[in-house]
Coordinates of C-alpha atoms and ligand atoms in Angstrom, one line a residue:
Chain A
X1 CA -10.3 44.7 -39.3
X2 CA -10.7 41.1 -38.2
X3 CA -8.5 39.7 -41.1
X4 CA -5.9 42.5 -39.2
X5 CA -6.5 40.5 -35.9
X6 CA -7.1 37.3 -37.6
X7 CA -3.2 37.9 -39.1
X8 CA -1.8 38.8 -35.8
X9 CA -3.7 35.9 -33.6
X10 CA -1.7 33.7 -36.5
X11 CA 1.5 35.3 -36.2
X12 CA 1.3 35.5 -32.6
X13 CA 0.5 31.6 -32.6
X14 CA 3.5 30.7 -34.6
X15 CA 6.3 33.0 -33.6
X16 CA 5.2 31.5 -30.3
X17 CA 4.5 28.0 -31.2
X18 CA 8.8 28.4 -32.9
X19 CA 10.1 29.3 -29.6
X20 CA 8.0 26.6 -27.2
X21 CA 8.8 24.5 -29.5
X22 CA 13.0 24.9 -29.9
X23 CA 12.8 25.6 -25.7
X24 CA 10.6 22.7 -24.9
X25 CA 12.2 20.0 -26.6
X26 CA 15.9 21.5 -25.5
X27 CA 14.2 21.5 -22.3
X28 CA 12.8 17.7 -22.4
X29 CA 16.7 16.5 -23.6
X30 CA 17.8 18.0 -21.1
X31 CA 15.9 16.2 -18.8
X32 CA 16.3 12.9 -20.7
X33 CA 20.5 13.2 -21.1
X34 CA 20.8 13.9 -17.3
X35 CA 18.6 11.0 -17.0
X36 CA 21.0 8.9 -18.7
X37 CA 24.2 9.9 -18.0
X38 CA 23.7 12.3 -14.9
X39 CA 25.8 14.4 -16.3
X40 CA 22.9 17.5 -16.2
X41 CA 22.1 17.8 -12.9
X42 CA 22.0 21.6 -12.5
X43 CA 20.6 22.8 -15.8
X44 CA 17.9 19.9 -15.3
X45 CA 17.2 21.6 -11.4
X46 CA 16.7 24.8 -13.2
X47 CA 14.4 23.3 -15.9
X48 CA 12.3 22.1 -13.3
X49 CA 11.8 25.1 -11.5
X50 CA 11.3 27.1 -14.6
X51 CA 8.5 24.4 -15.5
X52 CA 7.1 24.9 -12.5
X53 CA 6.9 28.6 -11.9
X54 CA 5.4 29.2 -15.7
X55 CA 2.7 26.5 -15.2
X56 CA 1.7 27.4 -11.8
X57 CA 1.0 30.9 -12.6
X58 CA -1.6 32.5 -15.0
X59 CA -0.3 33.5 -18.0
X60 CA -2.4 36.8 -18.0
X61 CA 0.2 38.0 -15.4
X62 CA 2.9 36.5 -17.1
X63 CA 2.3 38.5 -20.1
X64 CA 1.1 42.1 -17.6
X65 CA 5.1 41.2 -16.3
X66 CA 6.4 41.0 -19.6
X67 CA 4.5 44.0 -21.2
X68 CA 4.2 46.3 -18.4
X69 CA 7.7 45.4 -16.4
X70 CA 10.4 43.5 -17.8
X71 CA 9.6 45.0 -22.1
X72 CA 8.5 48.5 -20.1
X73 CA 10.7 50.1 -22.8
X74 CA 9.5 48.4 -25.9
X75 CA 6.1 49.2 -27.5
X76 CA 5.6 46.2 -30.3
X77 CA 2.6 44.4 -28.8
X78 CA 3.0 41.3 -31.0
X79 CA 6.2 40.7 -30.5
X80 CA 5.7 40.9 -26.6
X81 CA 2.8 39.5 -26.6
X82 CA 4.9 36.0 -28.7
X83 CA 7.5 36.1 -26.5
X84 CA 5.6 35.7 -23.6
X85 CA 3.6 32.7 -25.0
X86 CA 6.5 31.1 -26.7
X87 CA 7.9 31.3 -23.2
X88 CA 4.9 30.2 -21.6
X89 CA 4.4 27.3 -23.9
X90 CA 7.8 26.4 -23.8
X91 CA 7.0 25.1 -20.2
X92 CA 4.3 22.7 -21.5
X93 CA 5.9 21.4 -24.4
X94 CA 9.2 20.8 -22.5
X95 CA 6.3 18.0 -20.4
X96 CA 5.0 17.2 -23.5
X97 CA 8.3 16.3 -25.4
X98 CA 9.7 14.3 -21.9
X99 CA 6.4 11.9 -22.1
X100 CA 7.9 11.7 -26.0
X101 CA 11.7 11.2 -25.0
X102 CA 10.5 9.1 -22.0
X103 CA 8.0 6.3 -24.5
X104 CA 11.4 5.3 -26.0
X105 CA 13.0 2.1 -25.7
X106 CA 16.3 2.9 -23.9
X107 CA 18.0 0.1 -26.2
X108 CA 17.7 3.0 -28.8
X109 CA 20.4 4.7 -27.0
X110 CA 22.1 1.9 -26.5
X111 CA 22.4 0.2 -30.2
X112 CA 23.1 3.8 -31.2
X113 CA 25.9 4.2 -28.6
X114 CA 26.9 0.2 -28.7
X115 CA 27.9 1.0 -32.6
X116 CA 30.5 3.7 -31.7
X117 CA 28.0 6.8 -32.0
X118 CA 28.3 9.6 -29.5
X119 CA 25.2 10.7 -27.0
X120 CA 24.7 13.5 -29.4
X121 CA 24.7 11.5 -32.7
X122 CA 22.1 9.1 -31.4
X123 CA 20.4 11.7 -30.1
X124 CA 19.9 13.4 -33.2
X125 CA 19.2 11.0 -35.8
X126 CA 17.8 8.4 -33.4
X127 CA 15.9 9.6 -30.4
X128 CA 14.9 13.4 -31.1
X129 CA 13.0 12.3 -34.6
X130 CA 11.1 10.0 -32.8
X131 CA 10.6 11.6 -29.5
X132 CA 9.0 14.3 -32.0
X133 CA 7.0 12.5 -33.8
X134 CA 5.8 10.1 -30.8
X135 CA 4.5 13.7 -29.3
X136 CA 3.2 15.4 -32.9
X137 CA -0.4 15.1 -31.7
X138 CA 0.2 16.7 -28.2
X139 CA 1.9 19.1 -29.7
X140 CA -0.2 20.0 -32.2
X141 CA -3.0 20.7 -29.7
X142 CA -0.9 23.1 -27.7
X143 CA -0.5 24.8 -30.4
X144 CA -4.7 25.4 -31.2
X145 CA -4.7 26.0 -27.6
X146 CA -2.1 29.0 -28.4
X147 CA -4.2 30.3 -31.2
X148 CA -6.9 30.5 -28.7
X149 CA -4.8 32.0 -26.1
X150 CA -3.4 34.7 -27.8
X151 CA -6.9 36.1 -27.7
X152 CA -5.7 37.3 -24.4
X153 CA -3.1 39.8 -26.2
X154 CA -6.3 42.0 -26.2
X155 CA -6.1 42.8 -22.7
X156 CA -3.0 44.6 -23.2
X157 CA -4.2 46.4 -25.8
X158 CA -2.8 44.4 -29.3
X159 CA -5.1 43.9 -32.2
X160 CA -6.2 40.8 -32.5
X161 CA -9.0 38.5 -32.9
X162 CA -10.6 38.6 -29.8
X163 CA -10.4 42.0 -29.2
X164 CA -11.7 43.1 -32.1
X165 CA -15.4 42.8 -31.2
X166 CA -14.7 44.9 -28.1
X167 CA -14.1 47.7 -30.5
X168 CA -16.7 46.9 -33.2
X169 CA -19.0 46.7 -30.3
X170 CA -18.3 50.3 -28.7
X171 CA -19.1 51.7 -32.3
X172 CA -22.2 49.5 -32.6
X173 CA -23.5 48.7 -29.6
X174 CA -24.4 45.5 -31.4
X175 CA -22.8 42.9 -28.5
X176 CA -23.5 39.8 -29.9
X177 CA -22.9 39.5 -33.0
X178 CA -19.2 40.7 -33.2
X179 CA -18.4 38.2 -30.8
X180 CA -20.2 35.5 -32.6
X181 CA -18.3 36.4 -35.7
X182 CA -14.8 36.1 -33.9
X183 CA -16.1 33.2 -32.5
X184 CA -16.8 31.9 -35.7
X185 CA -13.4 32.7 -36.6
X186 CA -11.3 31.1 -34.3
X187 CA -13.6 28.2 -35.0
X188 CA -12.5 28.2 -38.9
X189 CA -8.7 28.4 -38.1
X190 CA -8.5 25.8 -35.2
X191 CA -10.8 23.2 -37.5
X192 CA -8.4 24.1 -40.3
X193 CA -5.5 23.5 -38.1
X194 CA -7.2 20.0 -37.2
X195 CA -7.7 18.7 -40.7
X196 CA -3.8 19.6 -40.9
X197 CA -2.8 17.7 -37.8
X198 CA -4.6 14.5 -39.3
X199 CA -2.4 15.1 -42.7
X200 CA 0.6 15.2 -40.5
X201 CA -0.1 11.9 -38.4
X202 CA -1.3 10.1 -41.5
X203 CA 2.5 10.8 -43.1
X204 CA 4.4 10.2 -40.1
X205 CA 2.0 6.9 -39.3
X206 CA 3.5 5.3 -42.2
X207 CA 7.5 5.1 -41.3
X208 CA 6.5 2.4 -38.2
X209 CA 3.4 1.1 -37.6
X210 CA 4.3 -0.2 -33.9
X211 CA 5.4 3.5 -32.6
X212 CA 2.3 4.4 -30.4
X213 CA 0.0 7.2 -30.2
X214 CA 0.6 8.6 -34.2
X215 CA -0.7 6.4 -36.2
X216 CA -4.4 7.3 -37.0
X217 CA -6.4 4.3 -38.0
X218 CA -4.0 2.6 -39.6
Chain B
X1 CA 44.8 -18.5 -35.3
X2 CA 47.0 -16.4 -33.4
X3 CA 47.2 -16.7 -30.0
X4 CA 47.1 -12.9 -28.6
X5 CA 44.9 -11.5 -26.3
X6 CA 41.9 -9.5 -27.7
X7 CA 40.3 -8.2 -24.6
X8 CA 41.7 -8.2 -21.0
X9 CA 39.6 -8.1 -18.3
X10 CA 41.6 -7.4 -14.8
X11 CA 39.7 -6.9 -11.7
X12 CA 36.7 -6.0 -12.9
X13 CA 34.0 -4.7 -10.6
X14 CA 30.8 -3.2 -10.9
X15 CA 28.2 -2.2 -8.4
X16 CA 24.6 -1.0 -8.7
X17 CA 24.2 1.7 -5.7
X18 CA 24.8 -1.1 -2.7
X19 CA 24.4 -4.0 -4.9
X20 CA 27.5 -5.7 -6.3
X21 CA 27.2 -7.6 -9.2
X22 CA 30.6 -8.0 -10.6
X23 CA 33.3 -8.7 -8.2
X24 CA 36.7 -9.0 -9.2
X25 CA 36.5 -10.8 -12.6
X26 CA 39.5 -11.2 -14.3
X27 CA 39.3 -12.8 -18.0
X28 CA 41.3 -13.5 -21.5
X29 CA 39.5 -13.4 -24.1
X30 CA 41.8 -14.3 -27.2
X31 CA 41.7 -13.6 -31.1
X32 CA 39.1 -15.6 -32.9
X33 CA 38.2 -17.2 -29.4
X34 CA 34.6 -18.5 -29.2
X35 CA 33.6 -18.0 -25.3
X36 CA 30.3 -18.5 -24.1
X37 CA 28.6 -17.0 -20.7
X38 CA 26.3 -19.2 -18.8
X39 CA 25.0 -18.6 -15.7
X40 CA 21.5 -18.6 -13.2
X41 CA 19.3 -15.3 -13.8
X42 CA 21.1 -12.7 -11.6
X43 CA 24.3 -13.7 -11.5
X44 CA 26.1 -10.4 -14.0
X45 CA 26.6 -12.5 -16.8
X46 CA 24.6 -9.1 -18.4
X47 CA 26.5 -7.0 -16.8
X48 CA 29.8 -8.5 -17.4
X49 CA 29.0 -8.2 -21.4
X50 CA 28.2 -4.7 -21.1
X51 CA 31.3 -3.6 -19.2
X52 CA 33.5 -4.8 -22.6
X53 CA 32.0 -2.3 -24.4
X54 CA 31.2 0.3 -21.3
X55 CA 28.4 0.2 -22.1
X56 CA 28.0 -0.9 -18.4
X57 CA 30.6 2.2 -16.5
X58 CA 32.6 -0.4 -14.1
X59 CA 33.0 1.1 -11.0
X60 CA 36.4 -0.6 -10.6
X61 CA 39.2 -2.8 -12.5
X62 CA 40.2 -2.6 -16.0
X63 CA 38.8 -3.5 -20.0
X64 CA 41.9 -3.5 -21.9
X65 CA 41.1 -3.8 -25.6
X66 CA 43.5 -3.8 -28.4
X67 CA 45.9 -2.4 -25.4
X68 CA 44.1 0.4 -24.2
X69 CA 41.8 0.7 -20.9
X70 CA 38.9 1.5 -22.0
X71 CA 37.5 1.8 -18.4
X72 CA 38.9 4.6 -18.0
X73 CA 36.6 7.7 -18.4
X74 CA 39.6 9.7 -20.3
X75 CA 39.6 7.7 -23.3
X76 CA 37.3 8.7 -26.0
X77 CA 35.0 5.5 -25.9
X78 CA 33.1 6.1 -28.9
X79 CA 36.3 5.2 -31.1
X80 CA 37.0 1.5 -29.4
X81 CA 32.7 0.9 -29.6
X82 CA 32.9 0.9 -33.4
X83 CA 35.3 -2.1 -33.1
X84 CA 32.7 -3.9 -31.0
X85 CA 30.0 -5.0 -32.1
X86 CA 26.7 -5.5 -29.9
X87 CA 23.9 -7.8 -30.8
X88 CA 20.9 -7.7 -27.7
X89 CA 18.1 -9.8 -26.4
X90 CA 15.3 -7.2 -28.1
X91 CA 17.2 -6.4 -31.4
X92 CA 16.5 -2.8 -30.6
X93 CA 16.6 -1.9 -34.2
X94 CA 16.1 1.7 -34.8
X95 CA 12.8 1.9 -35.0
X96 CA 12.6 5.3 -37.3
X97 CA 15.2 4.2 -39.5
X98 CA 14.5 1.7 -42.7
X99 CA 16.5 -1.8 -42.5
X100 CA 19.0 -0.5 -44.7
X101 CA 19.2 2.6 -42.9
X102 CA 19.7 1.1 -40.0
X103 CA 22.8 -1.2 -41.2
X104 CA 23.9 2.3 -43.0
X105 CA 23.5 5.4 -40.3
X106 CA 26.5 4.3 -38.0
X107 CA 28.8 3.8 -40.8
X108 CA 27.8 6.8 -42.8
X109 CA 27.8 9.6 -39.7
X110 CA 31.0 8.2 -38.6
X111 CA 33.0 8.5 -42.1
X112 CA 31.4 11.7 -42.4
X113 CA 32.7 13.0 -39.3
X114 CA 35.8 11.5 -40.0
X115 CA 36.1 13.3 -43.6
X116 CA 34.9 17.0 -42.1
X117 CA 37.9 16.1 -39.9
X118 CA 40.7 15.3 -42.7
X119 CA 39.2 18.1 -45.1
X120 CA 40.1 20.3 -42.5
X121 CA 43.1 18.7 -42.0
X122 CA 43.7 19.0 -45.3
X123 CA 43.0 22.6 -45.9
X124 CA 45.9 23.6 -42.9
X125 CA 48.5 21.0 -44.7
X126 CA 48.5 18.8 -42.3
X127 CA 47.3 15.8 -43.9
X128 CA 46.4 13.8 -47.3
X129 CA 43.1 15.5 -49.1
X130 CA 40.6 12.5 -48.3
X131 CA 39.8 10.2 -51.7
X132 CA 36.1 9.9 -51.3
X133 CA 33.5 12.2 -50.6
X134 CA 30.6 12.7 -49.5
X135 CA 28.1 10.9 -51.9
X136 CA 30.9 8.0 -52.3
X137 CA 30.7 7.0 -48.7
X138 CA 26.7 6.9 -48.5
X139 CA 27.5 4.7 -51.8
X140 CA 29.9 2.5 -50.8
X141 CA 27.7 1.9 -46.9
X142 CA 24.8 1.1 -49.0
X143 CA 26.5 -1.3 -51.4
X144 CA 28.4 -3.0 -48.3
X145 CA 24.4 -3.1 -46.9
X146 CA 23.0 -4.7 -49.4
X147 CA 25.7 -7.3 -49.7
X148 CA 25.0 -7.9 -46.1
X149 CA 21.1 -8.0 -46.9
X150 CA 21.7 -10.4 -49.9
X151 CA 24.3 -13.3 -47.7
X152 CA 21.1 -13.3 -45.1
X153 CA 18.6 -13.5 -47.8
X154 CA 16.9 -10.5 -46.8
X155 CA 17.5 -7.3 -49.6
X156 CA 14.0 -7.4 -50.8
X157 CA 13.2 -6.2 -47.1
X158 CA 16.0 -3.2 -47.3
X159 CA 13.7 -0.4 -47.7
X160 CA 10.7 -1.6 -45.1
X161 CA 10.7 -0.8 -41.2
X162 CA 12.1 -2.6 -38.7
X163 CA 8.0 -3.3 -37.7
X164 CA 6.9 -5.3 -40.1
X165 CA 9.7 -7.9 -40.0
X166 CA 9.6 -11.3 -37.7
X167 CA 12.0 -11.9 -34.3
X168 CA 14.5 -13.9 -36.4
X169 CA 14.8 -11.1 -39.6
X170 CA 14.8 -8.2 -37.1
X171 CA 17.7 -10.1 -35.3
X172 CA 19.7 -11.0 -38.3
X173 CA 19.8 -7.6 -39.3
X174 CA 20.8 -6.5 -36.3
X175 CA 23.6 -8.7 -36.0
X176 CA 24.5 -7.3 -39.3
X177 CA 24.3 -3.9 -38.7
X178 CA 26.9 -4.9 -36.0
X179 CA 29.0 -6.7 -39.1
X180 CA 29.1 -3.6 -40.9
X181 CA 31.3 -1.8 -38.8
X182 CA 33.4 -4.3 -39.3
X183 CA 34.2 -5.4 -35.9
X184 CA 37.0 -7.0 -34.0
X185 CA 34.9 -8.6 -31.9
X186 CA 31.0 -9.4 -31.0
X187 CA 29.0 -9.4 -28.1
X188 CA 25.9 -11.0 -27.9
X189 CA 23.4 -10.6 -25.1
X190 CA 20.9 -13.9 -25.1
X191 CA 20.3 -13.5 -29.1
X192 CA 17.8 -15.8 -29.6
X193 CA 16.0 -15.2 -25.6
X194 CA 13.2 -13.3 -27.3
X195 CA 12.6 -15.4 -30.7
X196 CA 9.5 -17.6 -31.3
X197 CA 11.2 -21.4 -31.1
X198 CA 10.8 -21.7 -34.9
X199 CA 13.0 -18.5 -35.4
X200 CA 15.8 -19.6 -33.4
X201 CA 18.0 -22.0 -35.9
X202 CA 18.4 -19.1 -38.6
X203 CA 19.7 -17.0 -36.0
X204 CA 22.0 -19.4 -34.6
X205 CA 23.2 -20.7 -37.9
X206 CA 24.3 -17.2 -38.9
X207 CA 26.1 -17.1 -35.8
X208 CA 27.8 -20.5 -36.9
X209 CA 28.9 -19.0 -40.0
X210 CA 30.6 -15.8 -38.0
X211 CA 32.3 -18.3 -36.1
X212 CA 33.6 -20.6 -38.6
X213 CA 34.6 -16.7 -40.7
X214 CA 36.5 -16.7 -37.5
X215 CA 35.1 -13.6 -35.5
X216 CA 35.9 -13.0 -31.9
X217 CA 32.8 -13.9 -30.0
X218 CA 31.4 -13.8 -26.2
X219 CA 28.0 -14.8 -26.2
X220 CA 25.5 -15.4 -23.0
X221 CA 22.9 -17.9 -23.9
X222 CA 20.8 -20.7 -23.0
X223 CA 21.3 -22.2 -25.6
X224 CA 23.4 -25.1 -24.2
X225 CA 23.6 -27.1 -27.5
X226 CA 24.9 -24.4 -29.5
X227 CA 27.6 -23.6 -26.8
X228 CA 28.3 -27.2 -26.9
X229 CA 28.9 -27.4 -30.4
X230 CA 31.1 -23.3 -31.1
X231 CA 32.3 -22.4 -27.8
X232 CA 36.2 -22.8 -27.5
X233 CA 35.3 -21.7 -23.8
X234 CA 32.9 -21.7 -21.6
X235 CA 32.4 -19.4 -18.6
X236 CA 30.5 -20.4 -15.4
X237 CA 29.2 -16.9 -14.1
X238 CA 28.1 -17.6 -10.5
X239 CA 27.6 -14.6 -7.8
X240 CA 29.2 -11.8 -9.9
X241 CA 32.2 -14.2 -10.2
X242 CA 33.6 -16.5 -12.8
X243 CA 32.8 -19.5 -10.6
X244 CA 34.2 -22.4 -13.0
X245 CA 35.6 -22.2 -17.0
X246 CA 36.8 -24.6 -19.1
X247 CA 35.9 -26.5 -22.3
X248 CA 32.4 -27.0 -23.2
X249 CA 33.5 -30.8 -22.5
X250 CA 34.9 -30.2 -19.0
X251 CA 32.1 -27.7 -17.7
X252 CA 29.1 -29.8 -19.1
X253 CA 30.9 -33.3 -18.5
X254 CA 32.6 -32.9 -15.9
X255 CA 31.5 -30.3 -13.3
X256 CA 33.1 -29.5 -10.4
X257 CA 31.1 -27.4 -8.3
X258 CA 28.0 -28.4 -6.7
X259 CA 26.4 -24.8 -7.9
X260 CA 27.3 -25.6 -11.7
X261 CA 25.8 -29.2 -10.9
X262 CA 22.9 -27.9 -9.7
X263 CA 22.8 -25.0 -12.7
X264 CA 23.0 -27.8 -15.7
X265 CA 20.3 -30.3 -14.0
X266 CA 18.0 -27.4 -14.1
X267 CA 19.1 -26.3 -17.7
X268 CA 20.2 -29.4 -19.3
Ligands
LIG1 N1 20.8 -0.9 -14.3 C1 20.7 -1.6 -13.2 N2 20.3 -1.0 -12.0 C2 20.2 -1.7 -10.9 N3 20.4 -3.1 -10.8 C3 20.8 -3.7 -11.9 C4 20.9 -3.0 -13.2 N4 21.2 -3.9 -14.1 C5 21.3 -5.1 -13.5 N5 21.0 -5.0 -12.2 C6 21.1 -6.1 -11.2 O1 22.3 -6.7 -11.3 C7 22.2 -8.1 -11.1 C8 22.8 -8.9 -12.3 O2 22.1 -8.5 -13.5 P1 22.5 -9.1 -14.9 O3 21.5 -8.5 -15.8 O4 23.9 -8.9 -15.1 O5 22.1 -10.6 -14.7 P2 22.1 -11.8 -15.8 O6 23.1 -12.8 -15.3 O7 22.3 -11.2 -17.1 O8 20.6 -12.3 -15.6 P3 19.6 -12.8 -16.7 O9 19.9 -14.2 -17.0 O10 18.3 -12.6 -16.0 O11 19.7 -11.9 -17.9 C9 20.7 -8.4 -11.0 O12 20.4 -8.6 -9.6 C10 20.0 -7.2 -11.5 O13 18.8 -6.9 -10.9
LIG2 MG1 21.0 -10.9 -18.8

């Protein structure tokens, strides 16, 4: 039973880490390409307010809207219960990836667009790969944060970690060691998760030493 | 030499919201020509640079390079750019890129683009099936890198990052990175401003040896000996206008303004 909710916490975590992820960073260029050229405006305006309306309300009810309202006709939990994180995390990511767009040198853009490459092309091999890696670390934390969040799923009534002792509990009557278990648990995958960000920043760390914020003792 | 105009510069203006920084300049600059910018802080000799490549949008006049305005916002940009090479104050080499990579990315995404294209083209019957592919353009980039590594003494360097070199290598490659498009002409934006003293004379000789190759070159700089010794012109940039221009003989000997007198006491 928990390596049931310990799989769907997981899966939860990364279908919804995939689509924060993709929406964020879309989100953060287009923020930084309006910011350069101006040529944006609108789709930036409706970033914004999308940023702001998903991070100034609790994601509990963002996920009873999904679930009970807007998926009413759709029973699979985990796929709901993604969705509304990736969406949710989208929003913090998309702030996360503009600090990373915004800690690069604009003469990037222009040596990239001074040697005849378009917006797009400088953007791609130039910008994004380091506005990425410049925000690896935050990124990787809202991600344990996810893990940890998706315990919420439980609520509306998905298996998954931290529901689990709820139900071990109503058969035992045992309270605390269930929860000390899942606690346990989530402490086991987020430390795992940890050691893996360091592996990460140590391989990045070694393309450019002067690139801030990656490089871990080095 | 021949004598025909490179880049025409007609009523060029730029502002910055109120601020006006370029008013009106109108400027030759011919093939081969050597033409350096001097000017105090402030006065668009920046700016002026930047609008020949658009870098810089001008809000009005026209750039007219190798006969076509490239001011104008309906002209695909991106094409004339390759043919003008850019060398600034803070190298801005890219910093996630290797030193050859750096001299090779433009090069390569561009011929690759440009092969997609004539494949396709190809495929319809509407044009020649293109000679090289793939693999023999990322060869033939890095081989033309490395030459340009070795003729600045730098291809043990070619697979270390842009951090770990000093001012002068990190703007030696940029200026070759520039050279490997193979430009008609380069633009350089205060090359040495940013160097350690010591690091200044191998980036000005390299310069030197462009010049004498017989590029096309506009350079703003300080650097009143050099302009002395290659510029076949020299432009007095005064108020977002070209104030005074002449021979580096007849601005630095004999200057007629009182504001150009007053510039070279304080630089000179
Ligand atoms: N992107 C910009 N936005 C607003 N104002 C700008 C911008 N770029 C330049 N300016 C202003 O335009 C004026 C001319 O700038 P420019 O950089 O062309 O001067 P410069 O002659 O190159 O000076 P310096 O010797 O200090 O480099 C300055 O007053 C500057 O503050
Ligand atoms: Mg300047």
């Amino acid at each position: 039973m928990y390596l049931e909710g310990l799989g769907n916490t997981l899966l939860i975590a990364l279908i919804a880490a995939a689509i924060g992820i993709t929406l964020g960073v879309i989100m953060a260029m287009v923020n930084y390409i309006n910011k350069k050229t101006g040529k944006l405006k609108i789709p930036t305006k409706i970033c914004n307010f999308y940023i702001t309306v998903v991070r100034g309300t609790p994601v509990v009810l963002q996920l009873m809207i999904l679930y009970f309202v807007v998926f009413a006709f759709w029973d699979n939990g985990i796929m709901i219960g993604a969705i509304t994180f990736g969406l949710n995390s989208g929003a913090y990511v998309a702030e996360i990836a503009r600090a990373g767009f915004e800690s690069i040198d604009d003469g990037q853009m222009e040596a990239g667009r001074s040697l005849g490459l378009s917006t797009w092309q400088t953007m791609r091999t130039i910008i994004i790969p380091q506005a990425v890696r410049n925000s690896l670390p935050p990124l990787f934390n809202e991600f344990i944060m996810l893990v940890k969040e998706t315990s919420i799923v439980g609520y509306v009534g998905i298996y998954d970690l931290g529901k689990i002792p709820g139900l071990i509990q109503s058969r035992t009557f045992d309270y605390l060691f269930p929860l000390l278990i899942a606690a346990v648990f989530y402490l086991v995958v987020v430390l795992i998760l940890t050691k893996i960000l360091h592996i990460i920043e140590k391989k990045f760390g070694k393309s450019d030493r002067n690139q801030g914020g990656v490089t871990n003792g080095k | 030499m021949e004598n025909n105009v490179l880049i025409q510069v007609r009523d060029l203006s730029k502002s910055f919201g109120e601020l006006e920084v370029l008013r009106s300049v109108s400027v030759d600059i011919k093939q081969g020509e050597k033409v350096v910018i001097v000017g105090a802080s402030g006065s668009g000799k920046s700016t002026l640079l930047r609008c020949l490549n658009c870098l810089e949008d001008p809000t009005g006049g026209e750039v007219i390079f190798e006969g076509v305005d490239i001011a104008d916002p309906k002209v695909d940009i991106n094409i004339h750019r390759q043919k003008m090479g850019m060398v600034f104050q803070q190298f801005n080499l890219f910093n996630n890129k290797t030193v050859l990579e750096n001299i090779t990315v433009a090069p390569i995404i561009i011929r690759s683009k440009q092969l997609r294209r004539d494949k396709w083209r190809a495929f319809f019957k509407k044009g020649e099936k293109p000679t090289l592919n793939k693999e023999q353009i990322v060869a033939e980039e890095k081989e033309k890198a490395m030459k340009l590594l070795e003729r600045i003494g730098l291809e043990e360097k070619a697979d270390v990052y842009p951090s770990t070199l000093s001012g002068g290598q990190k703007q030696r490659i940029a200026i070759v990175r520039a050279l490997a498009m193979n430009p008609k002409v380069m633009l350089f934006d205060e090359p040495t401003s940013a160097l350690d003293p010591e690091m200044v004379g191998e980036v000005l000789d390299l310069m030197k040896q462009l010049a004498n190759e017989g590029m096309t070159m506009v350079i703003v700089t300080h650097e009143m000996g050099f302009a002395r010794e290659v510029a076949d012109r020299v432009l007095f940039m005064d108020g977002g206008v070209i104030a005074e221009q002449g021979s580096p003989e007849e601005v630095f000997g004999s200057p007629k303004s009182e504001r150009l007198k007053s510039f070279l006491a304080k630089v000179l």
